[in-house]
């Protein structure tokens, strides 16, 4: 008997007991859907966490936070990082340690200033939305949202910000800032007396818009020469506000080393797969580092354990459903004993008889897996659609935008269908084996 004929035989027999087959397929589908939906929660939460962790960060980025025997990194450390294999760029930044006041006509903005090394920043992906990079020491680049921080305010009286922390519309700056000259005011305190000095800077470039909507970049990227002028004025490293004449115990910055150091150093690998190797290399040298990749490895391990546990729990539901398949197949063998007797009487191979019943149990399992998968996708869609609304209504707080409570990757679907098929085939093995042992005479006399 050919396989096509065996399959037709199975379908014909299944149609004779539609209700029983339907209930068996339904139980299998419910078990498969339960497995997929349960595991999809771990997949969805992991996907959301990974997206949140990697938003605004590069997978090839390694942050270096100092070394065992010293806190700050120097140009020697930078040169060592640059000598490592698979390193594309090493950026280094210093921060002005006071919030400078920037004035454009009658508009004012108080914020941070960063000293960057543009060649390495460009290699690492630093981009402008308008303008160009600075070519002289008094030229600067400003963050994409710098203009939004300018307010028609003299620094006294009621602040110009609304309840959302944004400059009120009637006080906000609506003009262009590119190619405009701004005045930067910095302060120093000496013998309890505060003094202010002004620096004129020309805006020649505007940074690229941040990748996330909630991010705001209002920084001003100044040159090392400007920072040196500020340090000369304040007498403190990185323009710290403090009395340089104070005792060192009260003001450690006043006796800072003349060696140039960096507040922030980042290594950029040429590929995400190189990050771990570079991280291990610099850790062996005593550097403290952090990368999203290394943190994701730990997080993925936790989620792998969680997903394995949930898939195991879901598999139990399929095993329970397989009891129904076992009963259905056992009943099928009993009811078809005369047919089996006839088949054996005309010379049917026992393996063929066994295969027919295994095809039937597999067919039931496949139907259950397919219907269960469709139901699981529907449930997953509804959960992601309505659960945020339910949580918002019940607790008054909305989950983060684009947060996924359930996600069904193709791998989960294939795993679930495979588990379902294996379990159903195993549950049909014993009834199929019993069919091959049916006595022909008893079967013909309907005594089985």
Tab-separated table of C-alpha atoms in Angstrom, residues 45-54 292-307:
chain	number	residue	atom	x	y	z
A	45	UNK	CA	9.841	40.958	27.589
A	46	UNK	CA	13.373	40.016	26.521
A	47	UNK	CA	12.885	41.723	23.170
A	48	UNK	CA	11.625	44.889	24.866
A	49	UNK	CA	14.505	44.927	27.359
A	50	UNK	CA	17.079	44.414	24.616
A	51	UNK	CA	15.579	47.230	22.570
A	52	UNK	CA	15.559	49.502	25.609
A	53	UNK	CA	19.175	48.655	26.463
A	54	UNK	CA	20.479	49.138	22.954
A	292	UNK	CA	26.037	46.490	26.318
A	293	UNK	CA	27.140	43.185	24.774
A	294	UNK	CA	28.589	41.853	28.034
A	295	UNK	CA	25.482	42.890	29.959
A	296	UNK	CA	23.248	41.359	27.307
A	297	UNK	CA	25.079	38.043	27.627
A	298	UNK	CA	24.140	37.882	31.301
A	299	UNK	CA	20.590	39.037	30.624
A	300	UNK	CA	20.156	36.562	27.747
A	301	UNK	CA	21.314	33.742	30.035
A	302	UNK	CA	18.626	34.656	32.569
A	303	UNK	CA	15.958	34.817	29.873
A	304	UNK	CA	17.178	31.536	28.369
A	305	UNK	CA	16.582	29.851	31.728
A	306	UNK	CA	13.164	31.519	32.011
A	307	UNK	CA	12.161	30.515	28.472
